[in-house]
Coordinates of C-alpha atoms in Angstrom, one line a residue:
Chain A
M1 CA 24.3 2.7 -68.9
A2 CA 27.5 0.7 -68.8
F3 CA 29.7 0.6 -65.7
D4 CA 33.4 0.6 -65.8
W5 CA 34.9 -0.8 -62.6
S6 CA 38.5 -1.0 -64.0
A7 CA 39.8 1.9 -61.9
I8 CA 39.0 0.3 -58.6
P9 CA 41.6 -2.5 -58.3
G10 CA 44.5 -0.2 -59.0
S11 CA 43.4 2.4 -56.6
L12 CA 42.8 0.1 -53.7
P13 CA 46.0 1.2 -51.9
I14 CA 44.9 4.9 -52.1
L15 CA 41.4 4.0 -50.9
W16 CA 42.9 2.0 -48.0
Q17 CA 44.8 5.2 -47.0
G18 CA 41.4 7.0 -46.9
M19 CA 39.9 4.1 -44.9
L20 CA 42.7 4.5 -42.3
V21 CA 41.7 8.1 -41.9
T22 CA 38.0 7.1 -41.5
L23 CA 38.9 4.4 -39.0
Q24 CA 41.1 6.7 -37.0
I25 CA 38.4 9.4 -36.8
T26 CA 35.9 6.7 -35.7
L27 CA 38.2 5.2 -33.1
V28 CA 39.3 8.4 -31.6
G29 CA 35.7 9.8 -31.7
V30 CA 34.4 6.8 -29.9
L31 CA 37.1 6.6 -27.3
V32 CA 37.4 10.3 -26.4
G33 CA 33.6 10.6 -26.8
I34 CA 33.0 7.9 -24.2
L35 CA 35.6 9.3 -21.9
V36 CA 34.4 12.9 -22.1
G37 CA 30.8 11.7 -22.2
T38 CA 31.3 9.8 -19.0
L39 CA 32.7 12.9 -17.3
L40 CA 29.8 14.9 -18.6
A41 CA 27.3 12.4 -17.4
L42 CA 28.9 12.3 -13.9
F43 CA 28.9 16.1 -13.8
R44 CA 25.3 16.2 -14.9
L45 CA 24.3 13.9 -12.0
S46 CA 26.6 15.5 -9.4
P47 CA 25.0 17.4 -6.6
N48 CA 27.2 20.4 -7.6
R49 CA 24.7 22.7 -9.4
L50 CA 27.3 24.5 -11.4
L51 CA 28.9 21.3 -12.8
S52 CA 25.4 20.0 -13.5
W53 CA 24.4 23.1 -15.3
L54 CA 27.6 23.3 -17.4
S55 CA 27.2 19.8 -18.5
A56 CA 23.6 20.2 -19.4
A57 CA 24.5 23.3 -21.4
Y58 CA 27.3 21.5 -23.2
V59 CA 25.0 18.6 -24.2
T60 CA 22.2 20.9 -25.3
V61 CA 24.4 23.1 -27.4
F62 CA 26.1 20.3 -29.2
R63 CA 23.0 18.3 -29.8
S64 CA 21.3 21.3 -31.2
I65 CA 23.9 22.1 -33.9
P66 CA 24.3 20.1 -37.1
L67 CA 27.6 18.2 -37.2
V68 CA 28.6 19.9 -40.5
M69 CA 28.5 23.3 -38.8
V70 CA 30.5 22.1 -35.8
L71 CA 33.1 20.8 -38.3
F72 CA 33.1 24.2 -40.1
W73 CA 33.5 26.2 -37.0
F74 CA 36.2 24.1 -35.6
H75 CA 38.0 24.3 -39.0
L76 CA 37.5 28.0 -39.7
I77 CA 37.6 29.5 -36.2
L78 CA 38.4 27.4 -33.1
I79 CA 41.4 25.3 -34.2
P80 CA 43.2 28.0 -36.1
L81 CA 42.7 30.3 -33.1
L82 CA 44.1 27.7 -30.7
A83 CA 47.0 26.9 -33.1
G84 CA 47.7 30.6 -33.4
L85 CA 47.9 31.0 -29.6
L86 CA 49.9 27.8 -29.0
F87 CA 52.2 27.9 -32.0
P88 CA 52.3 31.5 -33.2
G89 CA 53.6 32.1 -36.7
Q90 CA 53.7 28.5 -37.8
R91 CA 51.8 27.0 -40.7
L92 CA 50.4 23.7 -39.6
E93 CA 48.3 21.0 -41.3
L94 CA 45.3 21.1 -39.0
R95 CA 42.5 19.4 -40.8
F96 CA 43.0 15.9 -39.3
I97 CA 43.3 17.3 -35.8
T98 CA 40.3 19.4 -36.5
A99 CA 38.2 16.4 -37.5
L100 CA 39.4 14.4 -34.4
A101 CA 38.5 17.3 -32.1
A102 CA 35.2 18.1 -33.6
F103 CA 34.0 14.5 -33.7
S104 CA 35.2 13.7 -30.2
L105 CA 33.5 16.7 -28.6
F106 CA 30.4 16.3 -30.7
E107 CA 30.0 12.6 -30.0
A108 CA 30.7 13.3 -26.3
S109 CA 27.3 15.0 -26.1
Y110 CA 25.5 12.0 -27.4
Y111 CA 27.5 9.5 -25.3
A112 CA 26.8 11.7 -22.3
E113 CA 23.1 11.1 -22.6
I114 CA 23.5 7.4 -23.2
I115 CA 25.7 7.0 -20.2
R116 CA 23.5 9.2 -18.0
A117 CA 20.5 7.0 -18.8
G118 CA 22.7 3.9 -18.1
I119 CA 23.8 5.3 -14.7
L120 CA 20.2 6.1 -13.8
S121 CA 19.1 2.6 -14.7
V122 CA 21.2 1.3 -11.8
T123 CA 18.8 1.4 -8.8
K124 CA 19.2 3.5 -5.7
G125 CA 19.3 0.3 -3.7
Q126 CA 22.6 -0.7 -5.4
F127 CA 24.0 2.7 -4.6
N128 CA 22.9 2.4 -1.0
A129 CA 24.3 -1.1 -0.7
G130 CA 27.7 0.3 -1.7
L131 CA 27.4 3.2 0.7
A132 CA 26.3 0.9 3.5
L133 CA 29.5 -1.0 3.1
G134 CA 31.5 2.1 3.9
M135 CA 32.5 3.0 0.3
N136 CA 32.5 6.7 -0.5
R137 CA 30.4 8.1 -3.4
R138 CA 33.3 7.9 -5.9
Q139 CA 34.0 4.3 -5.0
V140 CA 30.4 3.3 -5.3
M141 CA 30.2 5.0 -8.7
R142 CA 33.4 3.5 -10.0
L143 CA 33.1 0.0 -8.5
V144 CA 29.4 -0.6 -8.4
V145 CA 27.3 1.7 -10.6
L146 CA 29.5 2.3 -13.7
P147 CA 30.4 -1.3 -14.3
Q148 CA 26.8 -2.2 -14.4
A149 CA 25.7 0.9 -16.3
L150 CA 28.5 0.4 -19.0
R151 CA 27.6 -3.3 -19.4
R152 CA 24.0 -2.4 -20.1
M153 CA 25.0 0.4 -22.5
V154 CA 27.5 -1.6 -24.6
P155 CA 25.0 -2.2 -27.5
L156 CA 23.9 1.4 -27.5
L157 CA 27.5 2.7 -27.4
L158 CA 28.4 0.5 -30.3
T159 CA 25.4 1.5 -32.3
Q160 CA 26.5 5.1 -31.8
A161 CA 29.9 4.1 -33.0
I162 CA 28.4 2.8 -36.2
I163 CA 26.6 6.1 -36.7
L164 CA 29.8 7.9 -36.1
F165 CA 31.6 5.7 -38.7
Q166 CA 29.0 6.8 -41.3
D167 CA 29.0 10.5 -40.2
S168 CA 32.8 10.7 -40.6
T169 CA 32.1 11.1 -44.3
L170 CA 31.2 14.7 -43.5
V171 CA 34.9 15.6 -43.2
Y172 CA 34.7 16.3 -46.9
V173 CA 33.5 19.8 -46.0
I174 CA 36.9 20.5 -44.5
N175 CA 38.8 18.9 -47.5
L176 CA 40.1 16.0 -45.4
D177 CA 40.7 12.8 -47.5
D178 CA 38.8 10.1 -45.7
F179 CA 37.7 6.9 -47.5
F180 CA 34.7 8.5 -49.2
R181 CA 36.7 11.6 -50.4
K182 CA 39.5 9.4 -51.7
A183 CA 36.9 7.4 -53.7
Y184 CA 35.4 10.6 -55.0
N185 CA 38.8 11.9 -56.0
V186 CA 39.8 8.7 -57.8
G187 CA 36.5 8.7 -59.6
N188 CA 36.8 12.3 -60.6
T189 CA 40.3 11.9 -61.9
V190 CA 39.6 8.7 -63.9
G191 CA 36.2 9.8 -65.0
T192 CA 34.2 7.0 -63.5
L193 CA 32.7 8.9 -60.5
N194 CA 29.4 6.9 -60.4
E195 CA 31.2 3.6 -60.1
L196 CA 33.6 4.8 -57.4
I197 CA 30.8 6.3 -55.3
L198 CA 28.7 3.1 -55.7
F199 CA 31.7 1.1 -54.6
A200 CA 32.3 3.4 -51.6
G201 CA 28.6 3.0 -50.7
A202 CA 28.9 -0.7 -50.9
V203 CA 31.9 -0.8 -48.6
Y204 CA 30.1 1.3 -46.0
L205 CA 27.0 -0.9 -46.3
V206 CA 29.0 -4.1 -45.8
I207 CA 31.0 -2.8 -42.8
C208 CA 28.0 -1.3 -41.1
T209 CA 25.8 -4.4 -41.7
L210 CA 28.4 -6.7 -40.3
A211 CA 29.0 -4.4 -37.3
S212 CA 25.3 -4.2 -36.6
G213 CA 25.1 -8.0 -36.7
C214 CA 27.9 -8.2 -34.2
V215 CA 26.2 -5.7 -31.9
R216 CA 23.0 -7.8 -32.0
Q217 CA 24.9 -10.9 -31.1
L218 CA 26.6 -9.1 -28.3
H219 CA 23.3 -7.7 -27.1
R220 CA 21.8 -11.2 -26.9
R221 CA 24.8 -12.4 -24.9
L222 CA 24.7 -9.5 -22.5
T223 CA 21.0 -9.9 -21.9
V224 CA 21.4 -13.6 -21.2
L225 CA 24.1 -12.7 -18.7
P226 CA 22.6 -12.0 -15.3
V227 CA 21.7 -8.4 -14.9
K228 CA 19.5 -8.4 -11.8
Chain B
M1 CA 25.6 1.4 21.3
I2 CA 22.8 3.0 19.1
S3 CA 21.0 6.0 20.6
I4 CA 18.1 7.6 18.7
R5 CA 16.8 10.8 20.2
N6 CA 13.8 12.8 19.1
V7 CA 14.4 12.2 15.4
S8 CA 12.0 13.9 13.0
K9 CA 12.1 13.8 9.3
W10 CA 10.0 15.5 6.6
Y11 CA 9.6 14.8 2.9
G12 CA 8.5 18.2 1.8
E13 CA 5.2 18.7 3.8
F14 CA 4.9 15.1 4.8
Q15 CA 6.3 14.2 8.2
A16 CA 7.7 10.7 7.9
L17 CA 9.2 10.5 11.4
K18 CA 7.8 12.2 14.5
K19 CA 10.2 12.6 17.4
C20 CA 11.3 9.0 17.4
S21 CA 13.5 7.8 20.3
T22 CA 15.0 4.5 21.4
E23 CA 18.2 2.9 22.6
V24 CA 19.9 -0.3 21.5
D25 CA 22.5 -1.5 24.0
K26 CA 25.5 -3.6 23.1
G27 CA 24.4 -7.2 22.4
E28 CA 20.8 -6.3 22.4
V29 CA 18.4 -7.5 19.6
V30 CA 15.6 -5.0 19.0
V31 CA 12.8 -5.6 16.5
I32 CA 10.9 -2.8 14.9
C33 CA 7.5 -3.7 13.5
G34 CA 4.4 -1.7 12.3
P35 CA 2.2 -1.3 9.3
S36 CA 3.7 -0.3 6.0
G37 CA 4.3 3.3 5.6
S38 CA 4.9 3.7 9.4
G39 CA 8.5 4.9 9.0
K40 CA 10.3 1.8 10.2
S41 CA 12.6 1.5 7.1
T42 CA 13.2 5.3 7.0
L43 CA 14.2 5.2 10.7
I44 CA 16.6 2.3 10.3
K45 CA 18.2 4.0 7.3
C46 CA 18.7 7.1 9.4
V47 CA 20.9 5.1 11.7
N48 CA 23.7 4.7 9.1
G49 CA 23.0 8.0 7.4
L50 CA 21.5 6.6 4.2
E51 CA 18.5 8.9 5.0
L52 CA 18.9 12.3 6.4
F53 CA 16.8 13.7 9.1
Q54 CA 16.1 17.3 10.0
E55 CA 15.7 17.2 13.8
G56 CA 17.0 15.1 16.6
E57 CA 20.2 13.1 17.1
I58 CA 21.4 9.6 16.4
W59 CA 24.6 8.4 18.1
V60 CA 26.3 5.2 17.1
D61 CA 29.1 4.0 19.4
G62 CA 29.5 7.6 20.6
I63 CA 29.6 9.2 17.1
S64 CA 26.9 11.5 15.9
V65 CA 25.4 10.6 12.6
A66 CA 23.9 14.1 12.0
D67 CA 27.2 15.9 12.7
R68 CA 28.5 17.3 9.4
K69 CA 32.1 16.5 10.5
T70 CA 31.4 12.9 11.0
D71 CA 33.1 10.6 8.5
L72 CA 29.9 8.8 7.4
P73 CA 31.7 6.2 5.2
K74 CA 33.8 5.2 8.1
L75 CA 30.8 5.0 10.4
R76 CA 28.9 2.9 7.8
S77 CA 31.9 0.5 7.5
R78 CA 31.4 -0.3 11.1
V79 CA 27.6 -0.9 10.9
G80 CA 26.4 -3.7 8.7
M81 CA 23.2 -3.4 6.8
V82 CA 21.0 -6.0 5.1
F83 CA 18.3 -4.9 2.6
Q84 CA 14.9 -6.1 1.6
H85 CA 16.0 -6.7 -2.0
F86 CA 19.5 -8.2 -1.1
E87 CA 21.3 -5.7 -3.3
L88 CA 24.2 -8.0 -4.1
F89 CA 26.3 -6.5 -6.9
P90 CA 25.1 -8.4 -10.0
H91 CA 28.4 -7.9 -12.0
L92 CA 30.5 -9.5 -9.3
S93 CA 30.9 -13.2 -8.2
I94 CA 29.6 -14.2 -4.8
L95 CA 33.2 -14.2 -3.6
D96 CA 34.0 -10.7 -5.0
N97 CA 30.8 -9.4 -3.5
I98 CA 32.2 -10.2 -0.1
T99 CA 35.8 -9.2 -0.7
L100 CA 35.2 -5.8 -2.5
A101 CA 34.6 -3.6 0.5
Q102 CA 37.0 -5.5 2.6
S103 CA 39.9 -4.6 0.3
R104 CA 38.6 -1.2 -0.9
V105 CA 37.4 0.1 2.5
L106 CA 39.3 -1.7 5.1
G107 CA 42.5 -2.2 3.1
R108 CA 42.7 -5.9 3.7
S109 CA 45.0 -8.0 1.5
K110 CA 43.4 -10.2 -1.1
K111 CA 44.3 -13.3 0.9
Q112 CA 42.8 -11.9 4.1
A113 CA 39.6 -10.9 2.4
V114 CA 39.2 -14.2 0.7
E115 CA 39.8 -16.1 3.9
K116 CA 37.2 -14.0 5.7
A117 CA 34.7 -14.4 2.9
V118 CA 35.1 -18.2 2.7
Q119 CA 34.8 -18.5 6.5
L120 CA 31.5 -16.5 6.4
L121 CA 30.2 -18.3 3.4
E122 CA 30.7 -21.5 5.3
M123 CA 28.9 -20.1 8.2
V124 CA 25.8 -19.3 6.1
G125 CA 26.2 -22.6 4.3
L126 CA 27.1 -21.3 0.8
A127 CA 30.8 -21.9 0.5
E128 CA 30.3 -23.9 -2.8
Q129 CA 28.6 -21.0 -4.4
R130 CA 31.5 -18.6 -4.3
P131 CA 32.4 -18.6 -8.1
K132 CA 28.7 -18.1 -9.1
F133 CA 27.0 -14.8 -9.8
P134 CA 24.1 -13.5 -7.7
A135 CA 21.5 -14.1 -10.4
Q136 CA 22.3 -17.8 -10.3
L137 CA 21.3 -18.1 -6.6
S138 CA 17.8 -18.3 -5.1
G139 CA 16.5 -15.3 -3.1
G140 CA 17.2 -17.0 0.2
Q141 CA 20.7 -17.8 -0.8
Q142 CA 21.3 -14.2 -2.0
Q143 CA 20.1 -12.8 1.3
R144 CA 22.4 -15.1 3.2
V145 CA 25.3 -13.9 1.0
A146 CA 24.3 -10.3 1.7
I147 CA 24.4 -11.1 5.5
A148 CA 27.9 -12.6 5.0
R149 CA 29.0 -9.5 3.0
A150 CA 27.9 -7.2 5.8
L151 CA 29.5 -9.4 8.5
A152 CA 32.8 -9.4 6.5
M153 CA 33.4 -5.9 7.7
D154 CA 33.4 -7.0 11.3
P155 CA 30.6 -4.6 12.2
I156 CA 29.8 -3.5 15.8
A157 CA 26.1 -3.7 15.0
M158 CA 23.8 -5.0 12.2
L159 CA 20.8 -3.3 10.7
F160 CA 18.2 -5.4 8.9
D161 CA 15.6 -3.7 6.7
E162 CA 12.8 -6.2 6.1
P163 CA 15.3 -9.0 5.3
T164 CA 12.6 -11.6 4.5
S165 CA 9.9 -9.5 2.9
A166 CA 10.9 -10.2 -0.7
L167 CA 11.4 -13.9 -0.2
D168 CA 9.2 -16.8 -1.2
P169 CA 7.8 -18.4 2.0
E170 CA 9.9 -21.5 1.8
M171 CA 13.1 -19.5 1.9
I172 CA 12.3 -17.3 4.8
N173 CA 13.5 -19.8 7.4
E174 CA 16.9 -20.3 6.0
V175 CA 17.5 -16.6 6.4
L176 CA 15.9 -16.3 9.8
D177 CA 18.1 -19.2 11.0
V178 CA 21.2 -17.3 10.1
M179 CA 19.8 -14.2 11.9
V180 CA 18.9 -16.2 15.0
N181 CA 22.4 -17.7 15.2
L182 CA 23.8 -14.2 14.8
A183 CA 21.6 -12.9 17.6
Q184 CA 22.6 -15.7 19.9
S185 CA 26.3 -15.0 19.2
G186 CA 25.8 -11.7 20.9
M187 CA 25.6 -9.4 17.8
T188 CA 23.9 -6.0 18.4
M189 CA 20.9 -6.0 16.0
L190 CA 18.2 -3.6 15.0
V191 CA 15.7 -5.5 12.8
V192 CA 12.7 -4.2 10.9
T193 CA 10.5 -7.2 10.2
H194 CA 7.0 -8.7 10.3
E195 CA 8.4 -12.0 11.5
M196 CA 6.9 -12.1 15.0
G197 CA 8.2 -15.7 15.4
F198 CA 11.8 -14.3 15.1
A199 CA 10.9 -11.5 17.5
K200 CA 9.6 -13.9 20.1
R201 CA 12.6 -16.2 19.8
V202 CA 15.5 -13.7 20.0
A203 CA 14.4 -10.1 20.5
D204 CA 15.1 -8.4 23.7
R205 CA 12.7 -5.6 22.9
V206 CA 10.0 -4.8 20.3
I207 CA 9.3 -1.4 19.0
F208 CA 5.9 -0.7 17.4
M209 CA 5.8 2.2 15.0
D210 CA 2.7 3.7 13.3
R211 CA 2.4 6.9 11.2
G212 CA 6.0 7.9 11.9
E213 CA 5.8 7.5 15.6
V214 CA 7.3 5.1 18.1
V215 CA 4.1 4.0 19.7
E216 CA 5.4 1.2 21.9
D217 CA 8.9 0.3 23.0
R218 CA 8.8 -2.7 25.4
P219 CA 10.5 -5.9 26.5
K220 CA 9.2 -8.5 24.1
Q221 CA 7.2 -10.4 26.7
I222 CA 5.2 -7.4 27.7
F223 CA 4.7 -6.3 24.1
F224 CA 3.3 -9.6 23.0
E225 CA 1.3 -10.4 26.1
N226 CA 0.0 -7.0 27.1
P227 CA 0.5 -4.3 24.5
E228 CA -0.5 -0.9 25.9
T229 CA -2.0 0.8 22.9
D230 CA -5.0 -0.2 20.8
R231 CA -3.0 0.4 17.6
A232 CA -0.4 -2.2 18.6
R233 CA -3.1 -4.6 19.7
Q234 CA -4.9 -4.3 16.4
F235 CA -1.6 -4.7 14.5
L236 CA -0.7 -7.8 16.5
S237 CA -4.2 -9.4 16.1
K238 CA -3.9 -8.8 12.3
I239 CA -0.6 -10.5 11.8
L240 CA -0.8 -13.2 14.5
T241 CA -4.1 -14.7 13.7
H242 CA -2.9 -16.4 10.5

């Protein structure tokens, strides 16, 4: 079987556009995911039973549903419904927004558990030391516990970001042109689908391997840094 | 200054404190000793509301700790506490450890807070260590920083919860020296410790606790020379014979 890579150089600009979509989904998913995940973790650990229960329910539901289905439901039901309520009668291009929302809220449930574990890894003694100095609970959480927890979690958070980067290929189910789908489309049009998919796979492989290496380095640095 | 009246505390079925009472006057140094599990640490943590108790009252400078309307953070900002495991904040430099609560709780300016911190670090002999992180210091140094951190809030009283128990023997004295100076400067102190040498030097009174009860509460001379109960006598003979 002979390979024909000739279509790739000319289609790099198109592929780059797809990569931008992939990177945007990853970036927004990680940032919003960590933000919402932190809130969920704080709710989960709060003495308020209702908040704690709501957070637990959110995390359980999202972690029990395959990401593909979350994408589908957001695409078919939730986002069109919201758009219909907010902008009635307008036809809007919603697929990109849908992907951002679905990934952010889905990832939040995973980040919530990572962050909760990180918070719990900070000892009660540290919490008490903050309280004993006259700080209120919020200040202790923000100034003493979270900075330590987040520092310990950085490698895990980044590993989760790499997983998200790979999972973003799933947006093909809602016809959104990310890097993978652009490659697929080019291959389909030109007639060298195998080559384009191999190429796309190689790109994911290189990026993820490099990123994992960076995380390992970072992890080594952070563990050398005084923790306790 | 500190008034503990009939305080009882339960963990589920287990009664950790049984009607404990004592008073600490302004400028007094009171040492609490007793076997492990006797409730000493629990009692001292009740004083600044780090532990809750179900019965009794604790008053600090005329403010009730158990009263739900009491502003506990404000009360805690006026009572310093030093912990067994130092509990310096590992992500902050020595200097930032001491300035954090000064600026966030007392609202002091950066300049004021740093000045205060440096002055106290000089007092405990660690001024050169200010840019370092806690993990770069020995246990004894960390505990002296922790004392400075508590003093930076200008507390009206200081609580010590086994401040030397986690230290290597050769580091105990450097911490005790700081505490002795503090006691001699007139600070009101409630100290949970097994260091009977410290008690003999600077304590006004010694409290002996066992199984959640205050068994003895006497001027130190009487406590050491003529303890009333067998339990206290046994405890003293165990830790003083070495």
